[in-house]
CSV table of N, CA, C and O in Angstrom, one decimal:
chain,number,residue,atom,x,y,z
A,16,MET,N,2.9,-23.1,-10.1
A,16,MET,CA,3.2,-21.5,-9.8
A,16,MET,C,4.5,-21.6,-10.7
A,16,MET,O,5.2,-22.2,-10.5
A,17,GLU,N,4.2,-20.0,-10.9
A,17,GLU,CA,5.5,-19.9,-11.7
A,17,GLU,C,7.0,-19.7,-11.0
A,17,GLU,O,6.4,-19.3,-9.8
A,18,PRO,N,8.3,-19.6,-11.1
A,18,PRO,CA,8.9,-19.6,-10.0
A,18,PRO,C,9.6,-18.2,-9.1
A,18,PRO,O,9.7,-18.5,-8.4
A,19,ASP,N,8.9,-17.3,-10.3
A,19,ASP,CA,9.9,-16.2,-9.5
A,19,ASP,C,8.3,-15.4,-8.8
A,19,ASP,O,8.0,-14.6,-8.5
A,20,SER,N,7.1,-16.3,-8.8
A,20,SER,CA,5.8,-15.8,-8.3
A,20,SER,C,6.2,-16.4,-7.0
A,20,SER,O,6.3,-17.6,-6.6
A,21,LEU,N,5.0,-16.0,-5.7
A,21,LEU,CA,4.6,-16.2,-4.4
A,21,LEU,C,3.3,-16.5,-4.1
A,21,LEU,O,2.7,-15.0,-4.4
A,22,LEU,N,2.7,-17.2,-3.4
A,22,LEU,CA,1.7,-17.2,-2.9
A,22,LEU,C,1.3,-15.7,-2.2
A,22,LEU,O,1.9,-15.6,-1.0
A,23,THR,N,0.5,-14.8,-1.9
A,23,THR,CA,0.1,-13.6,-1.5
A,23,THR,C,-1.4,-14.0,-1.0
A,23,THR,O,-2.1,-13.4,-2.0
A,24,GLU,N,-1.6,-13.8,0.1
A,24,GLU,CA,-3.2,-13.4,0.9
A,24,GLU,C,-3.1,-11.8,0.9
A,24,GLU,O,-2.4,-11.7,1.3
A,25,VAL,N,-4.5,-11.6,0.6
A,25,VAL,CA,-4.6,-10.3,0.6
A,25,VAL,C,-5.5,-9.9,1.6
A,25,VAL,O,-6.8,-10.5,1.4
A,26,ILE,N,-5.9,-9.3,2.5
A,26,ILE,CA,-6.3,-9.1,3.8
A,26,ILE,C,-7.0,-8.1,3.8
A,26,ILE,O,-6.5,-7.0,3.9
A,27,LEU,N,-8.4,-7.7,3.6
A,27,LEU,CA,-8.9,-6.3,3.9
A,27,LEU,C,-8.8,-5.9,5.4
A,27,LEU,O,-9.0,-6.7,6.4
A,28,THR,N,-8.5,-5.2,5.5
A,28,THR,CA,-8.0,-4.5,7.5
A,28,THR,C,-9.5,-4.3,7.8
A,28,THR,O,-10.1,-4.5,9.1
A,29,HIS,N,-10.5,-3.8,7.1
A,29,HIS,CA,-11.9,-3.3,8.0
A,29,HIS,C,-12.5,-3.1,7.2
A,29,HIS,O,-13.0,-2.3,5.8
A,30,PRO,N,-14.0,-4.0,7.1
A,30,PRO,CA,-14.2,-5.1,8.3
A,30,PRO,C,-12.7,-6.0,7.7
A,30,PRO,O,-12.7,-6.4,6.4
A,31,ARG,N,-12.7,-6.7,8.5
A,31,ARG,CA,-11.2,-7.6,8.3
A,31,ARG,C,-11.8,-9.1,7.8
A,31,ARG,O,-12.6,-10.1,7.8
A,32,LYS,N,-11.2,-9.3,6.7
A,32,LYS,CA,-11.3,-10.5,5.9
A,32,LYS,C,-10.5,-11.0,4.7
A,32,LYS,O,-9.9,-9.6,4.5
A,33,SER,N,-10.9,-11.5,4.3
A,33,SER,CA,-9.7,-12.3,3.4
A,33,SER,C,-10.3,-12.2,1.9
A,33,SER,O,-11.6,-12.5,2.1
A,34,LEU,N,-9.6,-11.4,0.8
A,34,LEU,CA,-9.8,-10.8,-0.3
A,34,LEU,C,-9.7,-12.2,-1.2
A,34,LEU,O,-10.0,-12.6,-2.3
A,35,GLY,N,-9.3,-13.0,-0.7
A,35,GLY,CA,-8.2,-14.7,-1.2
A,35,GLY,C,-6.8,-14.3,-1.6
A,35,GLY,O,-6.0,-13.4,-1.2
A,36,LYS,N,-6.2,-15.3,-2.0
A,36,LYS,CA,-4.8,-15.7,-2.3
A,36,LYS,C,-4.4,-15.5,-3.9
A,36,LYS,O,-4.9,-16.2,-4.4
A,37,ILE,N,-3.5,-15.0,-4.2
A,37,ILE,CA,-3.0,-14.4,-5.3
A,37,ILE,C,-1.6,-15.0,-5.6
A,37,ILE,O,-0.9,-14.8,-4.5
A,38,ASN,N,-0.6,-15.0,-6.7
A,38,ASN,CA,0.4,-15.1,-6.9
A,38,ASN,C,1.0,-14.0,-7.9
A,38,ASN,O,0.3,-13.7,-8.7
A,39,LEU,N,2.0,-13.3,-6.8
A,39,LEU,CA,2.4,-12.1,-7.3
A,39,LEU,C,3.6,-12.5,-8.2
A,39,LEU,O,4.2,-13.1,-7.3
A,40,ASP,N,4.4,-11.6,-9.0
A,40,ASP,CA,5.7,-11.4,-9.8
A,40,ASP,C,6.1,-10.5,-9.0
A,40,ASP,O,7.3,-10.2,-9.4
A,41,TRP,N,5.8,-9.5,-8.1
A,41,TRP,CA,6.6,-8.5,-7.8
A,41,TRP,C,6.2,-8.5,-6.2
A,41,TRP,O,5.1,-9.1,-5.6
A,42,THR,N,6.7,-7.8,-5.4
A,42,THR,CA,6.8,-7.9,-3.8
A,42,THR,C,6.1,-5.9,-3.5
A,42,THR,O,6.9,-5.3,-3.4
A,43,PRO,N,4.9,-5.8,-3.1
A,43,PRO,CA,4.2,-4.6,-3.0
A,43,PRO,C,4.8,-4.1,-1.5
A,43,PRO,O,5.1,-5.2,-0.5
A,44,GLN,N,5.4,-3.3,-1.7
A,44,GLN,CA,5.7,-2.5,-0.2
A,44,GLN,C,4.3,-1.4,0.0
A,44,GLN,O,3.4,-0.9,-0.5
A,45,PRO,N,4.1,-1.5,1.7
A,45,PRO,CA,3.3,-0.5,2.2
A,45,PRO,C,3.1,0.9,1.2
A,45,PRO,O,4.7,1.4,1.0
A,46,GLY,N,2.2,1.1,1.2
A,46,GLY,CA,2.1,2.8,0.5
A,46,GLY,C,2.0,2.1,-1.2
A,46,GLY,O,1.5,3.1,-1.9
A,47,ASN,N,2.3,1.0,-1.7
A,47,ASN,CA,2.0,0.5,-3.0
A,47,ASN,C,0.2,0.3,-3.0
A,47,ASN,O,-0.2,0.3,-2.3
A,48,TYR,N,0.0,0.5,-4.6
A,48,TYR,CA,-1.4,0.2,-5.1
A,48,TYR,C,-1.7,-1.3,-5.6
A,48,TYR,O,-0.6,-1.5,-6.4
A,49,LEU,N,-2.8,-2.1,-4.9
A,49,LEU,CA,-2.7,-3.4,-5.8
A,49,LEU,C,-4.2,-3.1,-6.5
A,49,LEU,O,-5.2,-3.1,-5.6
A,50,GLU,N,-4.4,-3.8,-7.6
A,50,GLU,CA,-5.5,-4.0,-8.5
A,50,GLU,C,-6.0,-4.9,-8.4
A,50,GLU,O,-5.4,-6.0,-8.5
A,51,LEU,N,-7.3,-5.7,-7.3
A,51,LEU,CA,-7.9,-6.7,-7.5
A,51,LEU,C,-9.3,-7.0,-7.8
A,51,LEU,O,-10.3,-5.9,-6.9
A,52,LYS,N,-9.8,-7.9,-8.5
A,52,LYS,CA,-11.1,-8.0,-8.8
A,52,LYS,C,-11.5,-6.6,-9.3
A,52,LYS,O,-13.0,-6.2,-8.7
A,53,GLY,N,-10.9,-5.4,-9.9
A,53,GLY,CA,-11.8,-4.5,-10.6
A,53,GLY,C,-11.6,-3.3,-9.4
A,53,GLY,O,-12.4,-2.5,-9.5
A,54,LYS,N,-11.1,-3.7,-8.3
A,54,LYS,CA,-11.1,-2.5,-7.1
A,54,LYS,C,-9.3,-2.1,-6.6
A,54,LYS,O,-8.6,-3.0,-6.9
A,55,THR,N,-9.4,-0.7,-6.6
A,55,THR,CA,-8.1,-0.6,-6.1
A,55,THR,C,-7.9,-0.7,-4.4
A,55,THR,O,-8.7,-0.2,-3.7
A,56,TYR,N,-6.9,-1.1,-4.4
A,56,TYR,CA,-6.6,-1.0,-2.6
A,56,TYR,C,-4.9,-0.9,-2.2
A,56,TYR,O,-4.0,-0.7,-2.9
A,57,ALA,N,-5.1,0.1,-1.1
A,57,ALA,CA,-3.7,0.9,-0.9
A,57,ALA,C,-2.9,-0.6,0.3
A,57,ALA,O,-3.6,-0.8,0.7
A,58,VAL,N,-1.6,-0.8,0.2
A,58,VAL,CA,-0.9,-1.4,0.9
A,58,VAL,C,-0.8,-1.0,2.3
A,58,VAL,O,0.0,-0.1,2.3
A,59,LEU,N,-1.1,-1.6,3.5
A,59,LEU,CA,-0.6,-1.0,4.4
A,59,LEU,C,0.7,-1.3,5.0
A,59,LEU,O,1.3,-0.8,5.9
A,60,GLU,N,0.3,-3.3,5.4
A,60,GLU,CA,1.6,-3.6,5.9
A,60,GLU,C,1.7,-5.1,5.1
A,60,GLU,O,0.9,-5.4,4.7
A,61,ARG,N,3.1,-5.7,5.0
A,61,ARG,CA,3.3,-6.8,4.6
A,61,ARG,C,4.0,-7.7,5.4
A,61,ARG,O,4.6,-6.9,6.1
A,62,HIS,N,3.5,-8.9,5.7
A,62,HIS,CA,3.7,-10.0,6.4
A,62,HIS,C,4.3,-11.1,5.9
A,62,HIS,O,3.8,-11.0,4.8
A,63,HIS,N,6.0,-11.6,6.2
A,63,HIS,CA,6.1,-12.9,5.8
A,63,HIS,C,6.0,-14.1,6.6
A,63,HIS,O,5.8,-13.8,7.9
A,64,HIS,N,5.8,-14.8,5.9
A,64,HIS,CA,5.4,-16.3,6.7
A,64,HIS,C,6.6,-17.4,6.3
A,64,HIS,O,6.4,-17.7,5.0
A,65,TYR,N,7.1,-18.0,7.5
A,65,TYR,CA,8.2,-18.5,6.7
A,65,TYR,C,7.9,-19.9,7.3
A,65,TYR,O,7.1,-20.4,8.3
A,66,HIS,N,8.4,-21.3,6.6
A,66,HIS,CA,8.4,-22.5,6.8
A,66,HIS,C,9.8,-23.1,7.1
A,66,HIS,O,10.6,-22.9,6.4
A,67,TYR,N,10.0,-23.9,8.5
A,67,TYR,CA,11.3,-24.3,8.5
A,67,TYR,C,11.5,-25.9,8.2
A,67,TYR,O,10.3,-26.9,8.2
A,68,LYS,N,12.2,-26.0,7.2
A,68,LYS,CA,12.7,-27.1,6.8
A,68,LYS,C,14.2,-27.8,7.0
A,68,LYS,O,14.9,-26.6,7.7
A,69,ILE,N,14.8,-28.8,7.0
A,69,ILE,CA,15.8,-29.0,7.5
A,69,ILE,C,17.0,-28.1,7.3
A,69,ILE,O,16.6,-28.0,5.4
A,70,GLY,N,17.8,-27.6,7.6
A,70,GLY,CA,18.8,-27.1,6.9
A,70,GLY,C,18.3,-25.3,7.2
A,70,GLY,O,19.2,-24.6,6.8
A,71,GLY,N,17.3,-25.0,7.0
A,71,GLY,CA,16.6,-23.3,7.6
A,71,GLY,C,15.6,-23.4,7.2
A,71,GLY,O,14.6,-23.9,7.1
A,72,TYR,N,15.2,-21.7,7.1
A,72,TYR,CA,13.7,-21.6,6.9
A,72,TYR,C,13.6,-21.0,5.3
A,72,TYR,O,14.6,-20.6,4.7
A,73,SER,N,12.0,-21.5,4.3
A,73,SER,CA,12.2,-20.5,3.7
A,73,SER,C,10.8,-19.7,3.4
A,73,SER,O,10.1,-20.5,4.4
A,74,LEU,N,11.1,-18.8,2.5
A,74,LEU,CA,9.7,-18.0,2.4
A,74,LEU,C,8.4,-18.7,2.1
A,74,LEU,O,8.7,-19.5,1.1
A,75,GLN,N,7.6,-19.1,2.6
A,75,GLN,CA,6.3,-19.7,2.2
A,75,GLN,C,5.3,-19.2,1.7
A,75,GLN,O,4.8,-19.5,1.0
A,76,LYS,N,4.6,-18.1,2.2
A,76,LYS,CA,4.1,-17.0,1.9
A,76,LYS,C,4.0,-15.6,2.3
A,76,LYS,O,4.6,-15.6,3.2
A,77,ILE,N,3.2,-14.7,1.5
A,77,ILE,CA,3.3,-13.1,2.2
A,77,ILE,C,2.1,-13.2,2.5
A,77,ILE,O,1.1,-13.2,1.7
A,78,SER,N,1.1,-12.1,3.0
A,78,SER,CA,0.5,-11.9,3.7
A,78,SER,C,0.2,-10.2,3.8
A,78,SER,O,1.1,-9.8,4.0
A,79,LEU,N,-0.6,-9.7,3.0
A,79,LEU,CA,-1.0,-7.9,2.5
A,79,LEU,C,-2.3,-7.6,3.2
A,79,LEU,O,-3.1,-8.0,3.0
A,80,HIS,N,-1.9,-6.8,4.2
A,80,HIS,CA,-3.1,-5.9,4.7
A,80,HIS,C,-3.4,-4.6,4.4
A,80,HIS,O,-2.9,-3.7,3.7
A,81,VAL,N,-4.8,-4.5,3.2
A,81,VAL,CA,-4.8,-3.7,2.5
A,81,VAL,C,-6.2,-2.6,2.7
A,81,VAL,O,-6.5,-3.6,3.8
A,82,GLN,N,-6.3,-1.9,2.4
A,82,GLN,CA,-7.9,-1.0,2.7
A,82,GLN,C,-7.9,-0.4,1.5
A,82,GLN,O,-7.1,-0.1,0.0
A,83,GLU,N,-9.6,-0.3,0.9
A,83,GLU,CA,-10.0,-0.2,-0.4
A,83,GLU,C,-9.8,1.8,-0.6
A,83,GLU,O,-9.7,2.3,0.6
A,84,SER,N,-9.0,1.8,-1.8
A,84,SER,CA,-8.5,3.0,-1.7
A,84,SER,C,-8.8,3.7,-3.5
A,84,SER,O,-8.7,2.9,-4.4
A,85,ARG,N,-8.9,5.0,-3.5
A,85,ARG,CA,-8.5,5.6,-5.0
A,85,ARG,C,-7.2,5.7,-5.1
A,85,ARG,O,-6.3,6.0,-4.3
A,86,LYS,N,-6.7,5.4,-6.3
A,86,LYS,CA,-5.3,5.6,-7.2
A,86,LYS,C,-5.1,6.9,-6.7
A,86,LYS,O,-5.7,7.5,-7.5
A,87,PRO,N,-4.1,7.9,-5.8
A,87,PRO,CA,-3.8,9.3,-6.2
A,87,PRO,C,-3.4,9.8,-7.6
A,87,PRO,O,-2.3,8.8,-8.0
A,88,THR,N,-3.9,10.8,-7.9
A,88,THR,CA,-3.3,11.5,-9.5
A,88,THR,C,-2.4,12.0,-8.7
A,88,THR,O,-1.8,12.8,-9.7
A,89,GLU,N,-2.2,13.1,-7.8
A,89,GLU,CA,-1.3,14.1,-7.5
A,89,GLU,C,-0.1,13.1,-6.5
A,89,GLU,O,-0.4,12.5,-5.9
A,90,LYS,N,1.2,12.9,-7.2
A,90,LYS,CA,2.6,12.9,-6.6
A,90,LYS,C,3.4,13.7,-6.3
A,90,LYS,O,3.6,14.2,-7.7
A,91,THR,N,4.2,13.4,-5.5
A,91,THR,CA,5.1,14.4,-5.4
A,91,THR,C,6.8,13.4,-5.1
A,91,THR,O,6.5,12.7,-4.4
A,92,LEU,N,7.5,13.5,-6.1
A,92,LEU,CA,9.0,12.6,-5.2
A,92,LEU,C,9.6,13.5,-4.6
A,92,LEU,O,10.0,14.7,-4.8
A,93,ILE,N,9.5,13.2,-3.1
A,93,ILE,CA,10.6,13.9,-2.1
A,93,ILE,C,11.8,13.0,-2.0
A,93,ILE,O,11.2,11.4,-1.3
A,94,GLU,N,12.7,12.8,-1.8
A,94,GLU,CA,13.7,12.6,-0.8
A,94,GLU,C,13.9,10.9,-1.9
A,94,GLU,O,13.9,10.3,-0.8
A,95,GLY,N,13.5,10.8,-2.8
A,95,GLY,CA,14.0,9.3,-3.6
A,95,GLY,C,12.4,8.7,-3.7
A,95,GLY,O,12.6,7.5,-3.7
A,96,ARG,N,11.3,9.1,-3.0
A,96,ARG,CA,9.9,8.2,-2.5
A,96,ARG,C,9.1,9.2,-3.0
A,96,ARG,O,9.3,10.3,-2.7
A,97,TRP,N,7.9,8.5,-3.0
A,97,TRP,CA,6.8,9.6,-4.0
A,97,TRP,C,5.5,9.6,-2.7
A,97,TRP,O,5.1,8.6,-2.1
A,98,VAL,N,5.2,11.0,-2.6
A,98,VAL,CA,4.5,11.0,-1.2
A,98,VAL,C,2.8,11.3,-2.5
A,98,VAL,O,3.0,12.1,-3.5
A,99,VAL,N,1.9,11.6,-1.4
A,99,VAL,CA,0.1,11.6,-2.0
A,99,VAL,C,0.5,13.2,-2.0
A,99,VAL,O,0.7,13.7,-0.8
A,100,GLY,N,0.0,14.0,-3.2
A,100,GLY,CA,0.0,15.2,-2.7
A,100,GLY,C,1.1,15.9,-3.1
A,100,GLY,O,2.3,15.7,-3.7
A,101,ASP,N,0.9,17.4,-3.1
A,101,ASP,CA,1.9,18.5,-3.3
A,101,ASP,C,2.8,18.5,-1.8
A,101,ASP,O,2.5,19.1,-1.1
A,102,ALA,N,3.9,18.1,-2.2
A,102,ALA,CA,5.0,17.9,-1.0
A,102,ALA,C,5.0,19.3,-0.3
A,102,ALA,O,5.7,20.0,0.7
A,103,ASN,N,5.0,20.3,-0.9
A,103,ASN,CA,5.1,22.0,-0.9
A,103,ASN,C,4.2,22.4,-0.1
A,103,ASN,O,5.1,23.2,0.7
A,104,CYS,N,3.5,21.6,0.3
A,104,CYS,CA,2.2,22.1,1.3
A,104,CYS,C,2.9,22.2,2.7
A,104,CYS,O,3.2,20.9,2.8
A,105,ARG,N,2.7,22.9,3.5
A,105,ARG,CA,2.9,22.8,5.0
A,105,ARG,C,2.0,22.1,5.7
A,105,ARG,O,2.6,21.3,6.7
A,106,PHE,N,1.0,21.3,5.0
A,106,PHE,CA,0.0,20.2,5.8
A,106,PHE,C,0.1,18.9,5.4
A,106,PHE,O,-0.5,18.2,5.9
A,107,ASN,N,1.1,18.5,4.0
A,107,ASN,CA,1.0,17.5,3.6
A,107,ASN,C,2.1,16.7,4.7
A,107,ASN,O,3.0,16.7,5.4
A,108,ALA,N,1.6,15.4,4.8
A,108,ALA,CA,2.1,14.6,5.4
A,108,ALA,C,3.1,13.8,5.3
A,108,ALA,O,3.6,13.2,5.5
A,109,LYS,N,3.3,14.0,4.1
A,109,LYS,CA,4.4,13.3,2.8
A,109,LYS,C,4.6,11.9,3.5
A,109,LYS,O,5.6,11.2,3.9
A,110,SER,N,3.7,10.9,3.3
A,110,SER,CA,3.3,10.1,3.1
A,110,SER,C,2.8,9.3,1.9
A,110,SER,O,2.6,10.2,0.9
A,111,GLU,N,3.2,7.6,2.0
A,111,GLU,CA,2.8,7.2,0.4
A,111,GLU,C,1.3,7.0,0.8
A,111,GLU,O,0.4,6.8,-0.7
A,112,ILE,N,0.2,7.2,1.8
A,112,ILE,CA,-0.8,6.9,2.0
A,112,ILE,C,-1.7,7.7,2.4
A,112,ILE,O,-2.4,7.8,2.1
A,113,LEU,N,-1.4,8.9,3.1
A,113,LEU,CA,-2.1,10.1,3.4
A,113,LEU,C,-1.9,11.1,3.0
A,113,LEU,O,-0.4,11.4,2.9
A,114,ARG,N,-2.6,11.9,2.2
A,114,ARG,CA,-2.2,13.4,2.0
A,114,ARG,C,-2.0,14.5,2.5
A,114,ARG,O,-1.0,14.9,3.1
A,115,CYS,N,-2.9,14.6,3.6
A,115,CYS,CA,-2.7,15.5,4.8
A,115,CYS,C,-4.2,15.7,5.5
A,115,CYS,O,-4.7,14.5,5.5
A,116,ALA,N,-3.8,16.3,7.0
A,116,ALA,CA,-5.6,16.0,7.7
A,116,ALA,C,-6.1,17.4,7.3
A,116,ALA,O,-7.4,17.0,7.7
A,117,VAL,N,-5.9,18.4,6.8
A,117,VAL,CA,-7.1,18.9,6.5
A,117,VAL,C,-7.8,18.8,5.1
A,117,VAL,O,-9.1,19.3,5.1
A,118,ASN,N,-7.4,17.9,4.5
A,118,ASN,CA,-7.9,17.5,3.2
A,118,ASN,C,-7.4,16.5,2.6
A,118,ASN,O,-6.7,16.3,1.7
A,119,PRO,N,-7.4,15.5,3.2
A,119,PRO,CA,-6.9,13.9,2.8
A,119,PRO,C,-7.5,13.6,1.5
A,119,PRO,O,-7.0,12.5,1.5
A,120,GLU,N,-8.8,13.8,1.2
A,120,GLU,CA,-9.1,13.1,-0.2
A,120,GLU,C,-8.9,14.8,-1.1
A,120,GLU,O,-8.6,13.6,-2.5
A,121,GLY,N,-7.9,15.5,-1.1
A,121,GLY,CA,-7.7,16.4,-2.1
A,121,GLY,C,-8.7,16.7,-2.9
A,121,GLY,O,-10.0,17.1,-2.4
A,122,PRO,N,-8.2,17.6,-4.1
A,122,PRO,CA,-7.1,17.5,-4.9
A,122,PRO,C,-6.5,18.6,-4.0
A,122,PRO,O,-6.8,19.5,-3.0
A,123,CYS,N,-4.9,19.1,-4.1
A,123,CYS,CA,-4.2,19.9,-3.4
A,123,CYS,C,-4.4,21.6,-4.1
A,123,CYS,O,-4.8,22.1,-3.8
A,124,GLN,N,-4.7,21.3,-5.7
A,124,GLN,CA,-4.5,22.6,-6.4
A,124,GLN,C,-6.4,22.7,-5.9
A,124,GLN,O,-7.3,22.4,-5.8
A,125,GLY,N,-6.0,24.6,-5.6
A,125,GLY,CA,-7.3,24.8,-5.1
A,125,GLY,C,-7.8,24.6,-4.2
A,125,GLY,O,-9.1,25.0,-3.5
A,126,CYS,N,-7.5,24.1,-3.1
A,126,CYS,CA,-7.3,24.0,-1.4
A,126,CYS,C,-7.0,24.9,-0.9
A,126,CYS,O,-6.5,25.9,-0.8
A,127,ARG,N,-8.0,25.6,-0.3
A,127,ARG,CA,-8.1,26.3,0.5
A,127,ARG,C,-7.3,26.7,1.6
A,127,ARG,O,-6.9,27.5,2.3
A,128,TYR,N,-6.8,25.5,2.4
A,128,TYR,CA,-5.7,25.7,3.1
A,128,TYR,C,-4.4,25.6,2.9
A,128,TYR,O,-3.6,25.6,3.4
A,129,TYR,N,-4.2,25.2,1.4
A,129,TYR,CA,-2.7,25.1,0.5
A,129,TYR,C,-1.8,26.5,1.5
A,129,TYR,O,-1.9,27.4,1.4
A,130,GLU,N,-0.7,25.9,1.9
A,130,GLU,CA,0.3,26.7,2.1
A,130,GLU,C,1.6,26.6,2.0
A,130,GLU,O,2.2,25.4,2.4
A,131,THR,N,2.8,27.2,1.4
A,131,THR,CA,4.0,26.4,1.1
A,131,THR,C,4.7,27.0,2.3
A,131,THR,O,4.5,27.7,3.1
């Protein structure tokens, strides 16, 4: 294992099953996307697992709970973070994972529900 990488278990949320264990050299946050075995997954949750050794705890592994997803093509930077879709729309969820309730699959451009 490389010094800057950490064992990460990737768990599909529904149906719940492990997609495997990999070493990552970055720390995915909820809302990030991860490509694994030719598929794209949205990271929903991240859990840290610690192991106690004399002198304190050390981070043993990370588990990521994911769902299969397409990487969004429309993003808006709002308050220092990227959200899916056009954040100027009244119905935008201002979320890294969900675009909106009325048109979650998008696109925003040409949407009949679009309101500024």
